[in-house]
């Protein structure tokens, strides 16, 4: 199967379905990536004249954020994803990050494909890159095309078939020839259905001189298009290359970058190779859907995937009868005859949908509603609202507010610990490619240029040695090392609950303030705190609780004061938080149990470490601490009275973080750095109790040093200024420039 006749025979619907078998129905069988262009605008809806945000990295080499033609035309780019839904989640992550960074500059993403209010043309700057050739190319485009056309923004939908699927189709044949045949057949059939896609997805109605474009100016002759479009030959790669060369020689385009066609072939490596391999197809027709924060819905992304597979699986002669005028549809919308034809195409698409995996089952139903009820189409809704309506600015503001309200959210990665999500967010902003190689263990592989690093659970990195966490994990050894480095720690005794030393250890602390805890646990698990003199019964109960988590128990003196977490990175204290124990405020009616349930409904709270606050759990330790206050879960608290539910303040136990970096005296930051140095730790969380009032002369005690400290308490404090701790980790790894 090496000639085009044999391949064409192979690539008819039934043969492909037989060859691919269950692979078509079992998974998406493709890779999808999206590029979203949008204009940055001011709070008053005018084009922003500021430079591309530095906080989104260098636009020359950031794989996620760059600028398109104009400096104020931001471009968001997802990597290839395994399904439309996965791609949309990544696009939502990029959109949210962009909205948050722009909010700090009082800027918005304009939601329409057509431009916002524009200044005089000479004030609209071409995108500025370090690459001189890129700058020259943009200046040449400005000389050739109207600025208003260059500022039209939209969605580029990049699609490739899975290599495994292509191999199944090829069988014993030559894979390269079948790959070429599949992509070229798909693009030819897509062109036959272009009018259909434009009519259903068009969302840029606008005036063009004395003409009113009803559906999509971007896809009309007045839009972003070059004269070369109709002169390209898709019968083979060689024929395509020759037709591009003819366009270049005729002066229709200056470079291949200027091939502004509705669908573009993309090649792996240089397209000028003797036998370039097709890598993907780029569909450029989708307008920005202003009614979607991301500019496109997951259902429309699934609809486009279905179009690609329908183009592959359907015989070309069958689709030829459906070909129609895309320009007319872009300008006037569907005619009655085209509406009937579109309805038949939807029926054929339903047949294809039964042969392939479809992730979103209502994809054709939604397209059918827009076809049957034109008033529901995106273009009609835009026209009825009005292209210059203040509603678009309000919509842009609502998308910004949504992103800010859930600043911690990272769609598609919300099953990961929040500290890991923080690293991903900063990697995206800094242009660091990443891969989640274990979701269960929160393991990331990060790449920048030739550099490759791994980060586990947010702060476990190659910067620290294997022995460091072992030393920190043993509280007795930790205290010894801290004391050897001249640091004050609480005095205590280690013992085993079932040994003869237990009774003596307990006896020594009866009638004293004390802390009882397992020797080798984290997150405040099994810890009991007695800030008032403890009875023998209370100590025995605390030892029993701690013994459930470790065979070795530590009783130590209680140090009065406030507990602070110091985050030390590469020898310097980067952030400090005061951890406030979980608490509830009475309303005079509700029980403590009901108040806890109410607190847990806060959107920031969730089990585990996937959101800034952890769900408050009423466990044995909480009941014990409430009993010390002569309360229980069924107690009704007077209105306005604050009740602390635990003595320990760990975030994992439901506590809240309050940033204290700026108010913390330098003396204690230096103590934290000494504590980290005692373990040769590069990334370390140091817990210090400081007596009230907080001054540089206050007494203090180092409670412990922690390996793998949580970043979320610094990135998303309940009170105070957020600290970009994840970015500091990436700087320490050498993956980010310190100035970013």
XYZ file of C-alpha atoms in Angstrom:
740
model
C 0.000 0.000 0.000
C 2.454 2.634 -1.231
C 0.600 4.518 -3.962
C -2.201 7.037 -3.504
C -4.768 4.865 -5.310
C -4.305 2.003 -2.854
C -4.350 4.382 0.109
C -7.491 6.118 -1.126
C -9.196 2.730 -1.444
C -8.106 1.838 2.068
C -9.328 5.126 3.506
C -13.041 4.651 3.016
C -15.267 4.545 6.079
C -15.945 0.830 6.425
C -12.355 -0.212 5.771
C -10.992 2.200 8.359
C -13.532 1.131 10.953
C -12.659 -2.535 10.340
C -8.929 -1.839 10.497
C -9.035 0.311 13.620
C -11.549 -1.951 15.354
C -12.300 -1.242 18.999
C -9.531 1.371 19.161
C -11.963 3.901 17.674
C -14.533 3.333 20.390
C -12.245 2.866 23.375
C -10.566 6.273 23.640
C -10.141 9.659 21.999
C -7.393 8.449 19.568
C -6.087 11.952 19.024
C -4.145 14.869 20.458
C -5.760 18.288 20.696
C -4.153 21.632 21.453
C -5.656 25.100 21.407
C -4.204 28.550 20.806
C -6.446 31.333 22.067
C -5.841 34.906 20.933
C -7.362 37.758 22.936
C -6.869 41.481 23.222
C -5.855 42.963 26.539
C -8.083 45.894 27.420
C -8.304 48.496 30.171
C -11.008 48.677 32.826
C -12.858 51.121 30.553
C -12.808 48.757 27.559
C -10.008 50.410 25.564
C -7.077 48.551 24.059
C -4.281 48.251 26.632
C -1.119 49.971 25.437
C 1.101 48.357 28.078
C 3.784 45.762 27.401
C 3.128 42.033 27.603
C 3.035 41.050 31.338
C 6.492 40.212 32.663
C 4.864 37.895 35.211
C 3.925 35.572 32.339
C 7.546 35.005 31.405
C 9.459 35.797 28.233
C 7.078 35.716 25.290
C 9.944 34.600 23.023
C 10.163 31.136 24.560
C 7.207 30.599 26.920
C 5.308 27.602 25.498
C 2.086 28.734 27.229
C 1.929 32.541 26.885
C 3.109 34.783 24.089
C 1.862 37.693 21.975
C 0.323 37.413 18.524
C 0.572 40.293 16.043
C 0.169 43.142 18.540
C 1.894 43.665 21.862
C -1.569 43.887 23.421
C -2.774 40.690 21.721
C -2.009 37.893 24.149
C -1.914 34.276 22.994
C -2.598 31.318 25.297
C -1.312 27.941 24.093
C -2.114 24.535 25.533
C 0.157 21.553 24.954
C -1.266 18.586 23.015
C -3.881 16.905 25.237
C -5.472 13.480 24.997
C -9.092 14.651 24.760
C -11.203 17.785 24.228
C -12.132 17.888 27.919
C -8.504 17.611 29.062
C -7.536 20.344 26.600
C -10.348 22.614 27.773
C -9.295 22.163 31.407
C -5.747 23.194 30.521
C -7.076 26.166 28.561
C -9.146 27.167 31.590
C -6.023 27.012 33.743
C -4.182 29.295 31.303
C -7.176 31.644 31.095
C -7.472 31.902 34.882
C -3.749 32.547 35.295
C -3.835 35.267 32.627
C -6.935 36.895 34.164
C -5.317 36.989 37.626
C -2.054 38.439 36.373
C -3.880 41.059 34.294
C -6.128 41.962 37.252
C -3.044 43.172 39.128
C -2.532 45.659 36.255
C -6.241 46.601 36.152
C -6.568 44.917 32.754
C -9.033 42.422 31.303
C -9.301 39.932 28.463
C -11.653 41.311 25.820
C -14.177 38.482 25.216
C -15.026 39.129 21.538
C -13.133 38.275 18.363
C -13.787 41.792 17.064
C -11.624 44.470 18.710
C -12.445 46.599 21.725
C -12.170 50.406 21.543
C -8.962 51.198 19.636
C -6.653 54.211 19.830
C -5.191 55.850 16.750
C -3.445 53.204 14.604
C 0.030 54.669 15.166
C -0.366 54.015 18.909
C -0.999 50.289 18.393
C 2.358 48.580 18.826
C 3.442 45.426 17.049
C 4.508 42.678 19.462
C 8.121 43.184 20.511
C 10.370 40.125 20.596
C 14.080 39.607 21.137
C 14.089 37.803 17.790
C 14.582 40.529 15.175
C 13.046 38.381 12.406
C 9.786 38.106 14.367
C 9.637 41.879 14.766
C 10.324 42.442 11.069
C 7.610 39.954 10.070
C 5.027 41.843 12.138
C 6.044 45.197 10.673
C 5.658 43.772 7.165
C 2.164 42.510 8.020
C 1.239 45.989 9.211
C 2.257 47.438 5.861
C 0.169 44.858 4.004
C -3.040 44.480 6.030
C -5.372 46.845 7.926
C -4.677 47.042 11.664
C -8.326 46.202 12.440
C -7.941 42.931 10.546
C -4.698 42.054 12.308
C -6.404 42.577 15.681
C -9.188 40.090 14.964
C -8.736 37.313 17.526
C -9.892 33.725 17.594
C -9.199 30.097 18.373
C -6.731 27.854 16.566
C -7.656 24.183 17.059
C -4.667 21.883 16.541
C -5.509 18.246 15.874
C -3.443 15.108 15.314
C -4.415 11.460 15.058
C -2.923 9.088 17.603
C 0.038 7.168 16.164
C -1.400 3.914 17.486
C -4.592 4.483 15.492
C -2.616 5.255 12.318
C -0.593 2.077 12.781
C -3.810 0.054 13.149
C -5.114 1.572 9.908
C -1.797 0.988 8.091
C -1.627 -2.691 9.040
C 1.278 -4.118 7.053
C 1.452 -1.029 4.852
C 3.852 1.878 4.965
C 2.977 4.075 7.959
C 4.358 7.292 6.444
C 2.192 6.935 3.329
C -0.917 6.135 5.364
C -0.239 9.065 7.708
C -0.037 11.388 4.715
C -3.153 9.895 3.157
C -5.187 10.199 6.374
C -4.303 13.835 6.987
C -4.784 14.921 3.383
C -8.132 13.169 3.070
C -9.196 14.791 6.360
C -8.247 18.290 5.242
C -9.981 17.893 1.888
C -13.188 16.760 3.590
C -12.933 19.494 6.210
C -12.879 22.091 3.455
C -16.103 20.559 2.116
C -17.733 21.081 5.546
C -16.197 24.479 6.296
C -19.462 26.352 5.674
C -21.204 24.043 8.152
C -18.671 24.711 10.937
C -18.616 28.476 10.276
C -22.399 28.658 10.480
C -22.543 26.813 13.807
C -19.497 28.387 15.497
C -19.348 31.864 13.920
C -19.295 34.594 16.566
C -17.875 37.762 15.002
C -20.675 39.696 13.306
C -19.416 43.141 12.277
C -19.582 45.952 9.777
C -17.216 45.800 6.810
C -17.520 49.081 4.950
C -21.095 49.260 3.703
C -21.679 45.527 4.339
C -23.012 43.919 7.484
C -21.347 40.593 8.176
C -24.031 38.590 9.984
C -22.025 35.631 11.307
C -18.223 35.827 11.151
C -16.063 38.596 9.769
C -12.976 36.504 10.543
C -14.165 33.818 8.122
C -15.462 36.204 5.472
C -13.461 37.678 2.562
C -13.064 40.794 4.754
C -11.350 38.729 7.438
C -7.934 37.307 8.138
C -7.230 35.610 4.817
C -4.641 35.665 2.054
C -5.205 35.265 -1.691
C -3.198 32.041 -1.603
C -5.998 30.089 0.121
C -7.704 28.845 -3.051
C -4.441 27.978 -4.817
C -3.186 25.257 -2.476
C -3.179 21.638 -3.668
C -3.932 18.975 -1.028
C -3.700 15.915 -3.266
C -0.272 15.011 -1.850
C 2.433 16.584 0.269
C 4.598 17.098 -2.781
C 1.744 18.821 -4.622
C 1.080 20.963 -1.571
C 4.732 22.022 -1.338
C 4.780 22.942 -5.014
C 1.584 25.013 -4.695
C 3.048 26.911 -1.720
C 6.167 27.648 -3.755
C 4.018 29.032 -6.565
C 2.273 31.374 -4.114
C 5.636 32.579 -2.805
C 6.993 33.192 -6.325
C 3.800 35.025 -7.325
C 4.194 37.345 -4.328
C 0.855 36.354 -2.815
C 2.645 35.658 0.466
C 6.045 36.756 1.719
C 6.648 33.690 3.953
C 4.810 30.498 4.860
C 3.822 32.167 8.150
C 1.494 34.260 6.025
C -0.602 31.306 4.903
C -3.759 32.580 6.585
C -5.923 29.709 5.410
C -8.921 28.321 7.319
C -7.050 25.026 7.786
C -3.281 24.667 7.782
C -1.001 21.680 7.436
C 1.644 21.583 10.166
C 4.804 19.562 9.703
C 7.216 17.883 12.095
C 10.536 19.632 11.587
C 11.123 21.931 8.635
C 8.355 21.948 6.022
C 11.046 22.448 3.364
C 12.468 18.939 3.891
C 12.354 16.638 0.890
C 9.760 14.423 2.583
C 8.279 16.386 5.500
C 6.045 14.463 7.876
C 2.630 15.928 8.640
C 2.423 16.503 12.376
C -1.093 17.948 12.762
C -3.856 20.011 11.200
C -4.606 23.518 12.448
C -8.232 24.633 12.137
C -8.346 28.426 12.389
C -12.053 29.153 11.913
C -13.488 29.185 15.495
C -14.284 32.704 16.678
C -14.046 33.570 20.342
C -17.304 32.613 22.004
C -17.824 35.559 24.394
C -20.318 33.569 26.461
C -17.518 31.222 27.563
C -14.716 32.347 29.874
C -12.204 30.337 27.825
C -13.526 31.578 24.474
C -14.697 28.089 23.512
C -16.804 25.470 25.284
C -15.803 21.824 25.896
C -18.831 20.751 23.831
C -17.692 22.793 20.815
C -14.210 21.303 21.156
C -15.790 17.842 21.093
C -17.891 18.890 18.076
C -14.719 19.834 16.192
C -13.073 16.529 17.107
C -16.123 14.768 15.685
C -15.747 16.792 12.449
C -12.142 15.628 12.105
C -13.062 11.986 12.549
C -16.051 12.309 10.237
C -13.671 13.733 7.622
C -11.367 10.756 8.053
C -14.034 8.050 8.102
C -16.335 9.341 5.343
C -15.818 8.675 1.645
C -14.961 11.871 -0.232
C -17.611 11.375 -2.903
C -20.253 11.226 -0.176
C -19.131 14.531 1.340
C -18.711 16.235 -2.022
C -22.491 16.619 -2.312
C -22.495 18.509 0.984
C -19.887 21.107 -0.094
C -21.130 24.692 -0.034
C -20.078 28.344 0.066
C -18.396 29.168 3.399
C -18.014 32.850 2.452
C -21.765 33.242 1.960
C -22.504 31.568 5.292
C -19.982 33.799 7.085
C -21.674 36.892 5.632
C -25.370 35.969 5.649
C -25.784 32.830 7.759
C -27.476 29.617 6.650
C -29.976 29.863 3.835
C -33.085 27.613 4.163
C -31.483 25.111 1.807
C -28.214 25.159 3.749
C -30.111 24.667 7.024
C -31.706 21.504 5.613
C -28.327 20.304 4.361
C -26.760 21.058 7.759
C -29.486 18.983 9.431
C -28.582 16.003 7.222
C -24.901 16.478 8.065
C -25.742 16.350 11.767
C -27.483 13.016 11.145
C -24.353 11.685 9.382
C -22.205 12.955 12.257
C -24.403 10.988 14.654
C -23.557 7.839 12.678
C -19.844 8.608 13.028
C -20.338 9.302 16.743
C -21.634 5.764 17.168
C -18.355 4.408 15.745
C -15.927 6.433 17.855
C -15.421 7.363 21.482
C -17.400 10.501 22.375
C -16.606 12.056 25.742
C -19.470 14.580 25.812
C -22.670 12.850 24.648
C -24.780 16.008 24.178
C -22.394 17.499 21.614
C -24.709 17.061 18.615
C -27.803 17.951 20.597
C -26.380 21.387 21.399
C -25.303 21.968 17.788
C -28.778 20.913 16.653
C -30.451 23.399 18.989
C -28.450 26.278 17.495
C -29.319 25.055 13.999
C -33.052 24.664 14.666
C -33.308 27.864 16.715
C -31.101 30.511 15.044
C -31.825 32.951 17.875
C -29.614 30.705 20.056
C -26.611 31.017 17.720
C -23.596 32.886 19.066
C -23.661 35.413 16.226
C -27.360 36.244 16.687
C -26.920 36.696 20.441
C -23.985 39.043 19.830
C -25.920 41.050 17.268
C -28.902 41.383 19.597
C -26.661 42.545 22.446
C -24.813 44.972 20.193
C -21.157 44.934 19.206
C -20.457 48.090 21.274
C -22.670 47.203 24.233
C -21.238 47.794 27.741
C -22.378 44.225 28.423
C -19.123 42.889 26.950
C -17.045 44.824 29.458
C -19.258 43.566 32.293
C -18.795 40.030 30.971
C -15.012 40.485 30.909
C -15.154 41.713 34.507
C -17.240 38.709 35.565
C -14.650 36.316 34.095
C -11.901 38.147 35.981
C -13.910 37.963 39.210
C -14.496 34.228 38.740
C -10.756 33.656 38.361
C -9.923 35.762 41.419
C -12.586 34.147 43.601
C -10.910 30.755 43.178
C -7.313 31.889 42.937
C -6.101 28.487 44.115
C -7.969 26.567 41.414
C -6.057 24.767 38.662
C -8.581 22.882 36.464
C -7.381 19.477 35.377
C -4.906 19.296 38.251
C -7.248 19.658 41.224
C -6.712 16.023 42.231
C -3.111 16.933 43.105
C -1.948 18.386 46.417
C -2.210 22.143 46.407
C 1.544 22.572 46.896
C 2.073 20.591 43.671
C -0.530 22.742 41.936
C 1.387 25.829 43.097
C 4.544 24.505 41.419
C 2.599 23.810 38.198
C 1.102 27.316 38.209
C 4.519 28.967 38.549
C 6.021 26.614 35.954
C 3.348 27.687 33.465
C 3.934 31.380 34.187
C 7.676 30.916 33.849
C 7.493 28.933 30.608
C 8.717 25.671 32.143
C 7.382 22.573 30.413
C 6.094 19.995 32.865
C 4.693 16.507 33.027
C 2.754 14.860 35.849
C 4.429 11.457 35.887
C 2.591 10.224 39.000
C -0.687 11.756 40.078
C -0.947 9.458 43.102
C 2.455 10.543 44.447
C 2.368 14.121 43.083
C 5.573 13.730 41.049
C 6.394 16.349 38.425
C 9.070 16.338 35.752
C 10.116 19.885 34.824
C 12.072 20.882 31.716
C 13.594 24.187 30.683
C 15.986 24.087 27.754
C 18.394 21.205 28.425
C 17.632 21.227 32.164
C 15.441 18.518 33.695
C 14.377 18.300 37.354
C 11.854 16.436 39.457
C 9.662 17.810 42.232
C 7.637 15.588 44.546
C 4.736 16.937 46.624
C 5.740 20.511 45.958
C 8.956 20.757 47.989
C 10.808 17.429 47.769
C 13.605 18.154 45.307
C 17.107 17.128 44.315
C 18.388 20.040 46.399
C 18.077 18.022 49.618
C 19.838 14.797 50.513
C 18.193 11.500 51.391
C 19.247 11.715 55.037
C 17.716 15.153 55.687
C 14.083 13.993 55.997
C 15.170 11.012 58.113
C 16.817 13.323 60.629
C 13.844 15.684 60.731
C 11.337 12.848 60.948
C 12.692 11.692 64.304
C 11.694 14.343 66.832
C 14.214 13.186 69.442
C 17.129 13.329 66.982
C 15.850 16.677 65.682
C 15.870 18.206 69.157
C 19.382 16.923 69.749
C 20.721 18.471 66.522
C 18.954 21.765 67.219
C 20.458 21.952 70.716
C 23.919 21.131 69.333
C 23.556 24.185 67.099
C 22.824 26.399 70.089
C 19.055 26.605 69.637
C 16.534 26.495 72.458
C 14.067 23.570 72.308
C 11.529 22.276 74.843
C 12.928 19.748 77.328
C 11.334 16.320 77.099
C 11.506 12.559 77.564
C 11.140 9.785 74.974
C 9.692 6.407 75.986
C 7.646 3.451 74.776
C 4.074 3.281 76.139
C 4.376 -0.342 77.230
C 7.811 0.035 78.838
C 8.724 0.587 82.454
C 9.835 4.133 81.602
C 6.291 5.234 80.745
C 5.043 5.582 84.339
C 8.134 7.565 85.361
C 7.871 9.890 82.350
C 4.194 10.558 83.029
C 4.828 11.104 86.750
C 7.419 13.798 85.991
C 4.856 15.860 84.055
C 1.810 15.454 86.314
C 0.677 18.905 87.441
C 2.724 20.620 84.711
C 1.949 22.070 81.315
C 2.996 19.584 78.649
C 2.841 18.352 75.074
C 2.477 14.641 74.256
C 3.215 13.488 70.706
C 4.400 10.553 68.599
C 8.101 10.691 67.774
C 7.780 10.221 64.000
C 4.553 11.741 62.660
C 3.656 14.943 60.856
C 0.608 17.153 60.345
C -0.179 17.349 64.071
C -1.325 13.705 64.121
C -1.690 12.223 67.615
C -0.551 15.357 69.452
C -2.124 16.518 72.724
C -1.339 19.920 74.246
C -1.940 20.873 77.889
C -1.470 24.583 78.422
C -2.884 24.162 81.937
C -1.352 21.691 84.435
C -2.201 18.141 83.303
C -3.601 15.398 85.493
C -2.268 11.854 85.428
C -5.509 10.678 83.794
C -5.187 13.273 81.027
C -1.558 12.338 80.369
C -2.379 8.631 80.235
C -5.165 9.316 77.730
C -2.794 11.470 75.630
C -0.155 8.726 75.660
C -2.784 6.189 74.566
C -3.765 8.469 71.659
C -0.144 9.063 70.569
C 0.592 5.341 70.870
C -1.900 4.662 68.072
C 0.518 6.327 65.622
C 3.992 5.391 66.891
C 5.678 2.964 69.302
C 7.801 5.820 70.617
C 6.238 8.753 72.506
C 7.666 12.131 73.465
C 6.481 14.210 76.430
C 7.943 17.685 76.549
C 7.383 20.955 78.311
C 4.751 23.291 76.951
C 6.110 26.627 75.734
C 3.616 29.505 75.954
C 3.321 31.931 73.067
C 2.281 31.998 69.420
C 3.451 29.366 66.966
C 4.939 30.509 63.653
C 6.003 28.555 60.582
C 9.160 29.857 58.882
C 9.750 28.737 55.299
C 13.499 28.623 54.673
C 14.688 28.165 51.082
C 18.379 28.017 50.124
C 19.528 29.440 53.457
C 17.114 32.397 53.631
C 13.745 32.827 55.325
C 11.322 33.480 52.506
C 7.972 33.584 54.310
C 6.500 33.399 57.806
C 2.964 32.510 58.833
C 1.142 32.417 62.133
C -0.993 29.315 62.186
C -4.280 29.851 63.947
C -5.965 26.747 65.322
C -9.364 25.864 63.867
C -12.191 27.638 65.660
C -15.860 28.505 65.410
C -17.828 31.580 66.424
C -21.134 31.003 68.223
C -24.477 32.362 67.079
C -26.453 31.576 70.252
C -28.463 28.841 68.500
C -26.174 26.328 66.799
C -24.190 23.549 68.446
C -20.443 23.281 67.940
C -21.132 20.306 65.653
C -23.437 22.436 63.478
C -20.947 25.323 63.450
C -18.240 22.938 62.217
C -20.518 21.733 59.415
C -21.165 25.343 58.456
C -17.428 26.152 58.448
C -16.750 23.142 56.234
C -19.078 24.529 53.560
C -16.548 27.296 52.846
C -15.328 26.822 49.230
C -11.706 26.901 50.366
C -12.137 23.811 52.558
C -11.802 20.237 51.301
C -10.355 16.943 52.577
C -6.634 16.440 52.102
C -4.382 19.155 50.725
C -6.181 20.094 47.496
C -7.485 23.500 48.644
C -6.128 26.255 50.904
C -8.087 25.037 53.952
C -8.605 21.486 55.148
C -11.940 20.087 56.287
C -12.391 20.298 60.065
C -12.834 16.779 61.468
C -14.383 16.203 64.891
C -12.075 13.478 66.197
C -11.015 12.177 69.590
C -8.325 14.829 70.068
C -10.863 17.603 69.458
C -13.314 16.103 71.928
C -10.510 15.901 74.482
C -9.594 19.572 74.018
C -13.235 20.680 74.206
C -13.605 18.720 77.448
C -10.748 20.760 78.928
C -12.929 23.816 78.224
C -15.974 22.026 79.771
C -17.589 21.808 76.323
C -18.613 19.069 73.892
C -19.837 18.889 70.294
C -23.434 19.444 71.360
C -22.704 22.628 73.330
C -24.472 25.778 72.097
C -22.115 28.754 72.027
C -23.290 32.300 72.838
C -23.434 34.697 69.906
C -20.039 36.211 69.088
C -18.039 33.896 71.357
C -14.960 32.374 69.695
C -14.237 28.747 70.623
C -10.916 27.152 69.755
C -11.433 23.531 68.711
C -7.844 22.314 68.972
C -4.708 23.415 70.710
C -2.512 22.483 67.752
C -2.632 24.901 64.841
C -1.651 22.657 61.926
C -3.384 23.444 58.641
C -3.931 19.705 58.159
C -5.942 19.755 61.394
C -8.248 22.496 60.105
C -6.143 25.488 61.136
C -5.753 28.753 59.232
C -2.608 30.560 58.114
C -2.047 34.294 58.613
C 0.961 35.840 56.893
C 3.450 37.364 59.343
C 6.506 37.836 57.123
C 6.643 41.620 57.344
C 6.005 41.869 61.099
C 8.500 39.187 62.095
C 11.713 40.569 63.714
C 14.861 39.623 61.813
C 16.283 37.826 64.861
C 13.769 34.989 64.529
C 14.328 34.684 60.775
C 18.007 34.115 61.498
C 17.106 31.480 64.122
C 14.978 29.660 61.542
C 17.894 29.711 59.094
C 20.171 28.237 61.794
C 17.638 25.469 62.380
C 17.520 24.575 58.672
C 21.316 24.592 58.548
C 21.430 22.058 61.410
C 20.015 19.493 58.956
C 21.746 20.851 55.816
C 18.228 21.416 54.510
C 17.703 23.548 51.412
C 13.894 23.575 51.645
C 12.667 23.488 55.221
C 9.735 24.502 57.406
C 10.781 25.582 60.907
C 8.213 25.850 63.724
C 9.028 28.364 66.438
C 7.014 29.342 69.517
C 7.522 33.028 70.368
C 6.334 34.534 73.647
C 3.951 37.499 73.615
C 4.310 40.355 72.937
C 6.183 39.837 69.677
C 9.408 41.853 69.841
C 12.989 41.151 68.891
C 13.689 40.409 72.587
C 10.875 37.867 73.044
C 11.721 34.427 74.395
C 11.377 31.596 71.894
C 11.808 27.879 71.394
C 12.302 25.919 68.185
C 9.688 23.168 68.227
C 10.793 21.232 65.161
C 12.070 21.383 61.597
C 9.927 19.919 58.834
C 10.898 18.331 55.550
C 8.394 18.810 52.690
C 6.744 21.929 54.166
C 3.369 22.857 52.667
C 3.456 25.810 50.277
C -0.269 26.467 50.368
C -0.144 28.279 53.740
C 2.176 30.890 52.214
C 0.598 31.039 48.754
C -2.996 31.275 50.044
C -3.080 32.621 53.608
C -6.495 33.140 55.186
C -5.228 36.588 56.149
C -2.377 38.743 54.887
C -0.193 38.947 51.806
C 0.303 35.865 49.593
C 3.936 34.831 49.132
C 5.025 33.134 45.866
C 6.815 30.279 47.588
C 6.550 27.896 44.613
C 8.334 30.386 42.403
C 11.150 30.532 44.954
C 11.501 26.740 44.769
C 11.869 26.946 40.982
C 14.419 29.741 41.355
C 16.401 27.602 43.804
C 16.334 24.751 41.270
C 17.746 27.097 38.628
C 14.685 26.736 36.401
C 13.533 30.344 36.790
C 15.308 33.645 36.581
C 15.223 35.384 39.973
C 13.910 38.635 38.474
C 10.663 37.045 37.190
